[in-house]
Coordinates of C-alpha atoms in Angstrom, one line a residue:
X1 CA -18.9 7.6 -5.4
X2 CA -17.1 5.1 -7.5
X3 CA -17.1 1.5 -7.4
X4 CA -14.3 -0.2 -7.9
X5 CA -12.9 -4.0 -7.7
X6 CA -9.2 -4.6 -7.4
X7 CA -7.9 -7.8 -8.9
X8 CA -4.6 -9.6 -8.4
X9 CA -2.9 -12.2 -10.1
X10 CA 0.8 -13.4 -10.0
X11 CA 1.4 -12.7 -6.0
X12 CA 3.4 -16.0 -6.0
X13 CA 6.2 -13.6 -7.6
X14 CA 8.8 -12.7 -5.4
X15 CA 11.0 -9.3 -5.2
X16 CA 13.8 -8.3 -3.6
X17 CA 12.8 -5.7 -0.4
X18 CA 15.0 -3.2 -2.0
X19 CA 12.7 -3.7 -5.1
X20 CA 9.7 -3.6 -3.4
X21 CA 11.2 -0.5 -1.1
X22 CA 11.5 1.5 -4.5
X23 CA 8.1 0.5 -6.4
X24 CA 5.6 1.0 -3.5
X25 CA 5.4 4.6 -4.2
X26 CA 5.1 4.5 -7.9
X27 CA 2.7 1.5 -7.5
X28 CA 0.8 3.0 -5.1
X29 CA 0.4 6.2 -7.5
X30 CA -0.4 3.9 -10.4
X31 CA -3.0 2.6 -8.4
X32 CA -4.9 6.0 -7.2
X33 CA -4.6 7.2 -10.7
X34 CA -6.4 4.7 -12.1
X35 CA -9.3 5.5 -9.5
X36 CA -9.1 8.7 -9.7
X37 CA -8.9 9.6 -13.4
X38 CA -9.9 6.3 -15.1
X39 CA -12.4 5.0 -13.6
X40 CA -16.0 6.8 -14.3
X41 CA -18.5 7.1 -11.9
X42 CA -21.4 4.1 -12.1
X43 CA -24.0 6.7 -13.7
X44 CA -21.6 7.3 -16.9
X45 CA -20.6 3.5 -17.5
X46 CA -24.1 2.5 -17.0
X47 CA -24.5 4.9 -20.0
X48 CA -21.5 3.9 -21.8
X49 CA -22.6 -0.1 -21.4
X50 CA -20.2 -0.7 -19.0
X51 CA -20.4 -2.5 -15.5
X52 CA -21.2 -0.1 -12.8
X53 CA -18.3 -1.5 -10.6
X54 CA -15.0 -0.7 -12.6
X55 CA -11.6 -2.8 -12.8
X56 CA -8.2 -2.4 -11.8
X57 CA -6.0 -5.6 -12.0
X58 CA -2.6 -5.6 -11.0
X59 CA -0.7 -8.5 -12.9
X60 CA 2.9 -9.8 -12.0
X61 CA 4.7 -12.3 -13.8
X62 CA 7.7 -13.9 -15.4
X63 CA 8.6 -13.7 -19.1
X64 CA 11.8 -14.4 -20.3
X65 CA 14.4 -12.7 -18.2
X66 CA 12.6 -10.4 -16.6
X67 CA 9.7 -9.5 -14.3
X68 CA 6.4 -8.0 -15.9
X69 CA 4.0 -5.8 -13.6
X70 CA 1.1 -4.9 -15.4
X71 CA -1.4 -2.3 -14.1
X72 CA -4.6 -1.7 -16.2
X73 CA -8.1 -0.7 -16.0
X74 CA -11.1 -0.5 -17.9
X75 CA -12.2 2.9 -17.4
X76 CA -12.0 6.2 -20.1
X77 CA -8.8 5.6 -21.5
X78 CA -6.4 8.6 -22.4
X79 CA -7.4 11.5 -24.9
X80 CA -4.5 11.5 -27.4
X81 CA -6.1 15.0 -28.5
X82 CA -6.0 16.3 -25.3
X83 CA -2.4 14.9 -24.9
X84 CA -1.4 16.6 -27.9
X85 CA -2.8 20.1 -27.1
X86 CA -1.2 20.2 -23.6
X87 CA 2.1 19.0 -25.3
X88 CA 1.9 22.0 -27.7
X89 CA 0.7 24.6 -24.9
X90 CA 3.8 23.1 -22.8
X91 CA 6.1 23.8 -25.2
X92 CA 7.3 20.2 -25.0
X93 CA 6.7 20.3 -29.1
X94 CA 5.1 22.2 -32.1
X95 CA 1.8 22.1 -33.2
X96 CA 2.9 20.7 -36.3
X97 CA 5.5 18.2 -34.2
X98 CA 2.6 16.8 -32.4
X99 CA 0.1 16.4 -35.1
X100 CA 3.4 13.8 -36.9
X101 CA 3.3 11.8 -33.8
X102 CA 1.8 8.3 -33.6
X103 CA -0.9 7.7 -30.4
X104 CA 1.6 5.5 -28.9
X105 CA 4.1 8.0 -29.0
X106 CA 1.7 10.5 -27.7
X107 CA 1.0 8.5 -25.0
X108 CA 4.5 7.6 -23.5
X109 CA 4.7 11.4 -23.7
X110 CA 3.1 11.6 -20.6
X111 CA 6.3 10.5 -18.6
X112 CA 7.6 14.1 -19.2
X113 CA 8.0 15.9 -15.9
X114 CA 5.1 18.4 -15.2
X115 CA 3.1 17.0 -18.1
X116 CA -0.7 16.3 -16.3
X117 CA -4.1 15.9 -18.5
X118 CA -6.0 15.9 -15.2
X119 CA -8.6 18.9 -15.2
X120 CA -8.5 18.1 -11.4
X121 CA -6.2 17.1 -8.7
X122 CA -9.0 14.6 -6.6
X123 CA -8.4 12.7 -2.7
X124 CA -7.7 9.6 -4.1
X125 CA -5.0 10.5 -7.1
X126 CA -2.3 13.5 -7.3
X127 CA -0.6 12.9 -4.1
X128 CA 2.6 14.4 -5.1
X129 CA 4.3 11.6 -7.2
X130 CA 4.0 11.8 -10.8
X131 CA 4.4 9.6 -13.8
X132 CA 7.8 11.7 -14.5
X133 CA 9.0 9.8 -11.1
X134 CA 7.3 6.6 -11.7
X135 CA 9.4 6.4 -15.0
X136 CA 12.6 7.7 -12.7
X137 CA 12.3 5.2 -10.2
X138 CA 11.9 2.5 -12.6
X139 CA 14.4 3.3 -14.5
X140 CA 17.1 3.2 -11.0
X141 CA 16.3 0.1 -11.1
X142 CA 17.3 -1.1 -14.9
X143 CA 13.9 -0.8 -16.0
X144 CA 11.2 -0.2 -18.2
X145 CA 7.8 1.3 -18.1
X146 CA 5.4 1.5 -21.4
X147 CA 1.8 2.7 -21.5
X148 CA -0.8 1.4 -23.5
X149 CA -4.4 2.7 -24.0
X150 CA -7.8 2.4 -26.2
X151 CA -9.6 5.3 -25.7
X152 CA -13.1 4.4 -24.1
X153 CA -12.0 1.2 -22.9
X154 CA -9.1 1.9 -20.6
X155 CA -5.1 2.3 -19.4
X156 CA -2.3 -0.2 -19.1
X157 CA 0.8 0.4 -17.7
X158 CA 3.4 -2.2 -18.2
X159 CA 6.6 -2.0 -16.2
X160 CA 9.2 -4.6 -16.5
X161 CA 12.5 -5.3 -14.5
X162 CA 16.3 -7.2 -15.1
X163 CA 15.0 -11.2 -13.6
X164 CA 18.0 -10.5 -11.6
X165 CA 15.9 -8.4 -8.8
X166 CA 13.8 -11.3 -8.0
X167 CA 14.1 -13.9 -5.4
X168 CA 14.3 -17.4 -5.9
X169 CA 14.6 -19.9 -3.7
X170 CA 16.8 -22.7 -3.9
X171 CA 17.9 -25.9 -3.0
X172 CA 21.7 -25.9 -2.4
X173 CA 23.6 -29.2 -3.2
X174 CA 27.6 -30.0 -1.9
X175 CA 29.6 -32.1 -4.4
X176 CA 33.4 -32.4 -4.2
X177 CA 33.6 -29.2 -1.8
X178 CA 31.8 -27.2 -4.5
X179 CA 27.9 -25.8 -3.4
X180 CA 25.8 -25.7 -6.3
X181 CA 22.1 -24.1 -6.4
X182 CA 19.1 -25.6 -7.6
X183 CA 15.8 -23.3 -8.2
X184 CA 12.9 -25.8 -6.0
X185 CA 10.5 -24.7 -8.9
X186 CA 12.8 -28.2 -10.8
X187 CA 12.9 -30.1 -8.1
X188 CA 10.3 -33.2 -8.0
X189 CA 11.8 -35.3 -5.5
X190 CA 14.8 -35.9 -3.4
X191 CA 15.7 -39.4 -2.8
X192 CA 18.5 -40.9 -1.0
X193 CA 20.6 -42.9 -3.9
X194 CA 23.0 -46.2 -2.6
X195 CA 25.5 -46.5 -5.2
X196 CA 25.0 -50.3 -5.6
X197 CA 21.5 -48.8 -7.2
X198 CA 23.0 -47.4 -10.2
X199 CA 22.6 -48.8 -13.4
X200 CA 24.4 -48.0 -16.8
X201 CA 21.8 -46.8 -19.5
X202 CA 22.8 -46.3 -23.7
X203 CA 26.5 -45.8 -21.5
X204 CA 24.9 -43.4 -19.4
X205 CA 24.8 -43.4 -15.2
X206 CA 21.0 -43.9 -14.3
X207 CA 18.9 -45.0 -11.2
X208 CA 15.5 -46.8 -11.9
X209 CA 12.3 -45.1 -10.3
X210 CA 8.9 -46.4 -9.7
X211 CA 7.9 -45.4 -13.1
X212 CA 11.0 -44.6 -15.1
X213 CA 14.9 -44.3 -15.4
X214 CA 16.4 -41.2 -14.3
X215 CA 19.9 -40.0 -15.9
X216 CA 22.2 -39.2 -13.5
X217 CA 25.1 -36.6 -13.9
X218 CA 28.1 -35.7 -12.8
X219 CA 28.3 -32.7 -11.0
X220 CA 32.0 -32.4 -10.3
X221 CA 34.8 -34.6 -11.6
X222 CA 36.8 -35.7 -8.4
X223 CA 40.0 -34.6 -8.5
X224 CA 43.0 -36.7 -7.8
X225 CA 43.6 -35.1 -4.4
X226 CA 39.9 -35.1 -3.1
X227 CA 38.3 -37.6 -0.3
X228 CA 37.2 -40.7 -1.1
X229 CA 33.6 -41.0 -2.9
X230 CA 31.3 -42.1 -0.1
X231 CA 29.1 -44.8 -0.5
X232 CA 25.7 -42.8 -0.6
X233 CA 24.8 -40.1 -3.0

């Protein structure tokens, strides 16, 4: 029996359900793959140095403009030997084709559809989706999947979608019939302003707070034909 801890970080992250409606299954299959062909049973890490409980962490979060999911573990790692043989015995290249290919490439090779290095098809893994569709579904959804690996020391898969697939939530502001969205990750404080509290700063609209100024701007230029300003902001 294997042992196995499951560690999350990132769940703060938001998706879409549509998102979340096409990643289960790939996740999922991420998951029992790691478990089934990475992790080693306790006897053979206790001989390899290893903990006998392995790890799988499943890591979300933002960089940039998009949304990383990182699965890895720290069992066996991929073969790129073995890799490369069932590449050549596939078809998918020569012998001599393989042979020129880096271990990265090698790797990200095993995306191709019917391409499997398991000896085995266990309960846990090989449940009828493979990496072929992982790639497929991540892909429907603008994406991109990588796969990294050290051989003895484990697998990470790194799959990363458009920013635009993830929910944020917002306060929404009215100003001059226009509705304008703020992300509440910038929002500090909300205050209710009387106009006779505003100051001019270096030329510059500001309110005074308990510790500072704050600059205020404009969010919309009234137009000639709008309502009167109102006396609060």
């Amino acid at each position: 029996m294997k042992l196995v801890d499951l560690r999350l970080e990132g769940e703060s992250i938001e998706l879409d359900t549509t998102v979340l409606d096409h990643m289960a299954d790939p996740l999922l299959h991420l998951l029992r793959n790691a478990v089934g062909h990475g992790i080693e049973l306790p006897a053979l890490r206790r001989s390899l140095g290893k903990p006998e409980r392995g790890t799988i962490t499943l890591r979300a979060f933002y960089e940039g403009t998009e949304i990383v999911i990182e699965i890895g573990d720290d069992g066996r790692g991929l073969n790129p030997a073995a890799i490369r043989q069932k590449l050549a015995d596939a078809g998918f290249f020569s012998q001599d084709e393989v042979e020129a290919l880096s271990d990265k490439e090698v790797f990200n090779l095993i995306f191709l559809p019917g391409l499997t290095t398991a000896q085995e098809v266990s309960e846990v893994s090989g449940r009828g989706v493979g990496l072929d569709i992982v790639k497929e579904h991540v892909t429907k959804l603008q994406g991109t999947v990588v796969l990294d690996s050290v051989p003895g020391r484990g697998v990470r898969f790194t799959v990363r979608l458009p920013m635009t697939l993830a929910v944020t939530r917002a306060l929404l502001v009215s100003a001059n019939l226009e509705t304008f969205a703020v992300p509440l990750n910038a929002v500090k404080q909300i205050v209710s302003v009387d106009r006779s509290e505003i100051e001019r700063l270096a030329l510059s609209p500001s309110v005074r707070s308990v510790e500072t100024s704050i600059r205020l701007y404009i969010l919309v230029k009234p137009s000639s034909s709008s309502s009167p300003p109102t006396k609060r902001l």
